[in-house]
PDB file of C-alpha atoms and ligand atoms in Angstrom:
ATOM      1  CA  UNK A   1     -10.519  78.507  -6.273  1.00 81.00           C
ATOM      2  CA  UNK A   2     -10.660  75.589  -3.806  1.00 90.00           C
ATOM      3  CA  UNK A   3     -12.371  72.385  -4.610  1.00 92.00           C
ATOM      4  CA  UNK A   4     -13.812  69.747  -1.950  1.00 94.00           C
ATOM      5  CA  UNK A   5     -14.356  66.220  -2.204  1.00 91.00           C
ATOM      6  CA  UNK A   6     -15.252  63.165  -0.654  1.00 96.00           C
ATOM      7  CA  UNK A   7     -12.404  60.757  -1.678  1.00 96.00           C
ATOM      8  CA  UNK A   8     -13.990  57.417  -2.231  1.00 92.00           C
ATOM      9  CA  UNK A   9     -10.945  55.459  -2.421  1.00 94.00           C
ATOM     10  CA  UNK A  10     -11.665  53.817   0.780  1.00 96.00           C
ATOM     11  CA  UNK A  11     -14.645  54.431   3.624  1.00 97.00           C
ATOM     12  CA  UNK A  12     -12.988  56.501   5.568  1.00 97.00           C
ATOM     13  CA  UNK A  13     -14.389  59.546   3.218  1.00 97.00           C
ATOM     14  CA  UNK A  14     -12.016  61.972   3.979  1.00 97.00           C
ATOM     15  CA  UNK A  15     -12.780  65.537   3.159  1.00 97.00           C
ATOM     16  CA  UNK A  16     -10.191  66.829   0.843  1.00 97.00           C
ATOM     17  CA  UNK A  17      -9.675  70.291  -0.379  1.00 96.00           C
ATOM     18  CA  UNK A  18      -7.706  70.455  -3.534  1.00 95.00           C
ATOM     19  CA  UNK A  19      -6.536  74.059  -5.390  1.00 94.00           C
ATOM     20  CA  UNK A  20      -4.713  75.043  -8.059  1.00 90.00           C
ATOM     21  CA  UNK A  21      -1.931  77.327  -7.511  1.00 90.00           C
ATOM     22  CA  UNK A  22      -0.002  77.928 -10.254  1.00 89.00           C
ATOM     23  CA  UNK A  23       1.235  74.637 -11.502  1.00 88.00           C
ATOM     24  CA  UNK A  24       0.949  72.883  -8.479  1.00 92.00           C
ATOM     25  CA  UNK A  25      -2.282  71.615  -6.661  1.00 94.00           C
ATOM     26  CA  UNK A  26      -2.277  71.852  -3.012  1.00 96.00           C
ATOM     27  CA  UNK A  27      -4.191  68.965  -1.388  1.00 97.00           C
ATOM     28  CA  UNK A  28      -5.235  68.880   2.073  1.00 97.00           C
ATOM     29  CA  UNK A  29      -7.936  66.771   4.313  1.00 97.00           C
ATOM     30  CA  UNK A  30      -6.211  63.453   2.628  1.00 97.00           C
ATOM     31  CA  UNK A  31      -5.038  60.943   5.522  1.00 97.00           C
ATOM     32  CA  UNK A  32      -3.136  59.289   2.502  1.00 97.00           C
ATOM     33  CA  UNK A  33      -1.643  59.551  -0.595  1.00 97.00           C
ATOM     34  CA  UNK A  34      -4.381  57.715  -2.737  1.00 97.00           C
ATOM     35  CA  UNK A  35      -6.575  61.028  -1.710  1.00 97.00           C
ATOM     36  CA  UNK A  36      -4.118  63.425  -3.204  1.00 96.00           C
ATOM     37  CA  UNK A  37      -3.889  61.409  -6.255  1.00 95.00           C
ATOM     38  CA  UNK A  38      -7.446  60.987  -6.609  1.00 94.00           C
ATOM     39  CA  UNK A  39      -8.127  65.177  -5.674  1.00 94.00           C
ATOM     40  CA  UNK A  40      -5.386  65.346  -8.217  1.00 94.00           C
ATOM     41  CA  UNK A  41      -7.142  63.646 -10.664  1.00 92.00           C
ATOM     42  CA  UNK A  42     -10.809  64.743  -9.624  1.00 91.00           C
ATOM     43  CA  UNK A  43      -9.114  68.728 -10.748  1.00 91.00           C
ATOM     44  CA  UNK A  44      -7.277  67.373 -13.512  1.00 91.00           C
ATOM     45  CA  UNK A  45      -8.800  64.241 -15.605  1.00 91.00           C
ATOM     46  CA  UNK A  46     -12.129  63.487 -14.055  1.00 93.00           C
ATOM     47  CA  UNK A  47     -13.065  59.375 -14.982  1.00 94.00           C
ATOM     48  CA  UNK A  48     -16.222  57.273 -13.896  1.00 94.00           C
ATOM     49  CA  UNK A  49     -16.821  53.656 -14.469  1.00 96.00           C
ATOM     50  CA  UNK A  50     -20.785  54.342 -16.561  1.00 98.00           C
ATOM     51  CA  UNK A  51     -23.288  52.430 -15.279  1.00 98.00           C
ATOM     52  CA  UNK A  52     -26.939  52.142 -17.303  1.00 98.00           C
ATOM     53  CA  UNK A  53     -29.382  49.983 -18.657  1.00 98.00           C
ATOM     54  CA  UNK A  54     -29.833  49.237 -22.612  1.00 98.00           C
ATOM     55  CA  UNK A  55     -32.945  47.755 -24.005  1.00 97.00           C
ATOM     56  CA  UNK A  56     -32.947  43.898 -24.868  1.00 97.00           C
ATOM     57  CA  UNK A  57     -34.666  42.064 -27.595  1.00 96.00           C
ATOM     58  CA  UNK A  58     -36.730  39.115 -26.314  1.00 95.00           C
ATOM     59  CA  UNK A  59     -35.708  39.274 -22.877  1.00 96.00           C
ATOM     60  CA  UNK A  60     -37.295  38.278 -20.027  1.00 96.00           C
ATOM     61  CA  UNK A  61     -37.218  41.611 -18.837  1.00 96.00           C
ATOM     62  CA  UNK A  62     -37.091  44.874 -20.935  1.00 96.00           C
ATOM     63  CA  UNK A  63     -33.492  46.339 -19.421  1.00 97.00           C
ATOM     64  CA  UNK A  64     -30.543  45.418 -19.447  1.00 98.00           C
ATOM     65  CA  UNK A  65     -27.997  46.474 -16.770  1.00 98.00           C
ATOM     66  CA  UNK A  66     -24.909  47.433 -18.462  1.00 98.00           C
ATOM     67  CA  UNK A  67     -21.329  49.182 -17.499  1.00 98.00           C
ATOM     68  CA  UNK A  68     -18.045  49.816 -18.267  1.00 98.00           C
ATOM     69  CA  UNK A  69     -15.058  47.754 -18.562  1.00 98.00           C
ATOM     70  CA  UNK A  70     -12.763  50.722 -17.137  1.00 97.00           C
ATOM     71  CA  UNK A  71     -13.368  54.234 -16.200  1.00 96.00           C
ATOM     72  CA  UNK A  72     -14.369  57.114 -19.270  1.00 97.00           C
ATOM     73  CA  UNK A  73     -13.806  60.682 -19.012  1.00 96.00           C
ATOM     74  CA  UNK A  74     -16.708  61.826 -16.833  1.00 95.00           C
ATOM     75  CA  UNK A  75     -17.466  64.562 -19.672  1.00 95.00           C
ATOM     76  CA  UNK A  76     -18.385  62.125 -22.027  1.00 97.00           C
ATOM     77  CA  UNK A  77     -20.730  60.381 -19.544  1.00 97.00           C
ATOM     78  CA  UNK A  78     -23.644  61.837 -20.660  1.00 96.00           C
ATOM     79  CA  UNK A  79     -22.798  61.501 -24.472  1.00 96.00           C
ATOM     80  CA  UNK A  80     -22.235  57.707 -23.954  1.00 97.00           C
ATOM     81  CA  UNK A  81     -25.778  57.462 -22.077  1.00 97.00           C
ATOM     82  CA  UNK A  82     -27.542  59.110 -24.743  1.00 96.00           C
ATOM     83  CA  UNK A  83     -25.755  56.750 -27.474  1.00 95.00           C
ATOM     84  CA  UNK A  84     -26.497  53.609 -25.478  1.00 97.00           C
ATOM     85  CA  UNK A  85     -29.965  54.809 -25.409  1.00 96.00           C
ATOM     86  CA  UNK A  86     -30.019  53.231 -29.268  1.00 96.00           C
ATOM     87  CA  UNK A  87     -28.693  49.765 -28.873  1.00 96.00           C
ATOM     88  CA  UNK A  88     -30.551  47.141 -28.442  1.00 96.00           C
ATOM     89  CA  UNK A  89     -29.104  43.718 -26.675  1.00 97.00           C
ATOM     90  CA  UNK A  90     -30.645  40.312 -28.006  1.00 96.00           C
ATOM     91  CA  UNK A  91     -31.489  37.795 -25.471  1.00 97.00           C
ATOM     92  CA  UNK A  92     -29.770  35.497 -23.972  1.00 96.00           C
ATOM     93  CA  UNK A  93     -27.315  37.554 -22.756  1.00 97.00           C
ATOM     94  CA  UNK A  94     -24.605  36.244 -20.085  1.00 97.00           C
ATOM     95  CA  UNK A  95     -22.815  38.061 -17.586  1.00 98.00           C
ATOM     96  CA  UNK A  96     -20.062  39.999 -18.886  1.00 97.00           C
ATOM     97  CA  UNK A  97     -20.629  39.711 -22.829  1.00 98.00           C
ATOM     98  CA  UNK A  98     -19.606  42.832 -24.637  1.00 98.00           C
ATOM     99  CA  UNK A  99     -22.688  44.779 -25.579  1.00 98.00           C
ATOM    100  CA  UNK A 100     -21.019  47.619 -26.986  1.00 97.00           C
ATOM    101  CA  UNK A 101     -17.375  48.077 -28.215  1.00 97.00           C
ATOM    102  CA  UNK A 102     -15.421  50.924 -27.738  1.00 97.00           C
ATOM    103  CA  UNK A 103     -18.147  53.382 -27.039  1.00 96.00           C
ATOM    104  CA  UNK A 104     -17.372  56.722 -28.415  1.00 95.00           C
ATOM    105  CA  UNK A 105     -13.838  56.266 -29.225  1.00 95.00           C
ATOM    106  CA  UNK A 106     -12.983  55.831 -25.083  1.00 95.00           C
ATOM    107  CA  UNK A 107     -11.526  52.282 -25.529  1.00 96.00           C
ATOM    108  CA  UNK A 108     -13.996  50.976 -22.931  1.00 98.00           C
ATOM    109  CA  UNK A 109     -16.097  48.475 -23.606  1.00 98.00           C
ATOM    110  CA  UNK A 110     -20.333  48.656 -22.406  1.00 98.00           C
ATOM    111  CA  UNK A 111     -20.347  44.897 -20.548  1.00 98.00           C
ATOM    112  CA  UNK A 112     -23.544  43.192 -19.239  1.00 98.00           C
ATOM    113  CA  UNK A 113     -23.866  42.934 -15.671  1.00 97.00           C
ATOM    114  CA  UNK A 114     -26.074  40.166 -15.445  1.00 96.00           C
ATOM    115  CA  UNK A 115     -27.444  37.386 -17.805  1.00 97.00           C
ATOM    116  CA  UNK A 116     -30.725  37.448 -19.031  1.00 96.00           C
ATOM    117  CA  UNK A 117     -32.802  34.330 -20.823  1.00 96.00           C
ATOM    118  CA  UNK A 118     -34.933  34.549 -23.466  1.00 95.00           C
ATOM    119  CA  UNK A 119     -38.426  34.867 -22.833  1.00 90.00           C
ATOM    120  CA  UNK A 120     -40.488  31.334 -22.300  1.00 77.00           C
ATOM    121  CA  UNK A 121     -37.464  29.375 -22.239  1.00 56.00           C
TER     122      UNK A 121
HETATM  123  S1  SF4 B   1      -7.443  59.947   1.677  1.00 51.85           S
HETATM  124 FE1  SF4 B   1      -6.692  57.876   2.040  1.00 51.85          FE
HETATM  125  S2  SF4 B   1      -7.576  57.353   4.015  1.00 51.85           S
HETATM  126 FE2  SF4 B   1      -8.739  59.113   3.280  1.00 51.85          FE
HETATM  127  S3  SF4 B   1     -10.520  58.221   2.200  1.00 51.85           S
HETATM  128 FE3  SF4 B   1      -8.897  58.575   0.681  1.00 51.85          FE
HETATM  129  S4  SF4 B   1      -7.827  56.619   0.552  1.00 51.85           S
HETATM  130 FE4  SF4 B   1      -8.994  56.599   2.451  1.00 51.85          FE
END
């Protein structure tokens, strides 16, 4: 079965086909090969950097936009969102301060992406 993607390794966007014959995976739209490594990858070992928001105790707002510090398994994206869903940051936060370590076993760490004061201060 063939497989299409946009690579997103740079904006050109090519439109890659990638399929599986036998052991080897034919790639072909790629001007380059980052594409074929990342249709390679997209077939083989899907990974996303997780981006979401986490609640925050005496914040100035009541979010807290959050993401990875490297790419997770994109199967487990979900799982991590839904465990995330139960933390809960305590103002001030800064920029880049570990909110969660090591979520689910990936060896990524959840990382603020912006500060956030206290409220009235
Ligand atoms: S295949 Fe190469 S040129 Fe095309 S989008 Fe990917 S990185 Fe860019």
């Amino acid at each position: 079965m063939k497989s299409k993607f946009t690579c997103i390794e740079c904006p050109l966007g090519c439109a890659i086909t990638a399929e599986k014959k036998g052991d080897e995976i034919i790639v072909t739209g790629n001007k380059c090969n980052r594409g074929k490594d990342y249709a390679i990858r997209e077939l083989t070992d899907p990974k996303r950097i997780l981006t979401t928001t986490v609640f925050v105790e005496n914040g100035i707002h009541p979010l807290l936009p959050v993401k990875s510090d490297r790419e997770i398994p994109k199967n487990l994206i979900k799982k991590c969102i839904g465990e995330l869903s139960k933390v809960r940051a305590k103002a001030p936060v800064k920029y880049g301060d570990v909110i969660c370590k090591n979520v689910m076993g990936t060896g990524a760490n959840i990382v603020s992406s912006c500060s956030m004061v206290r409220k009235n201060e």
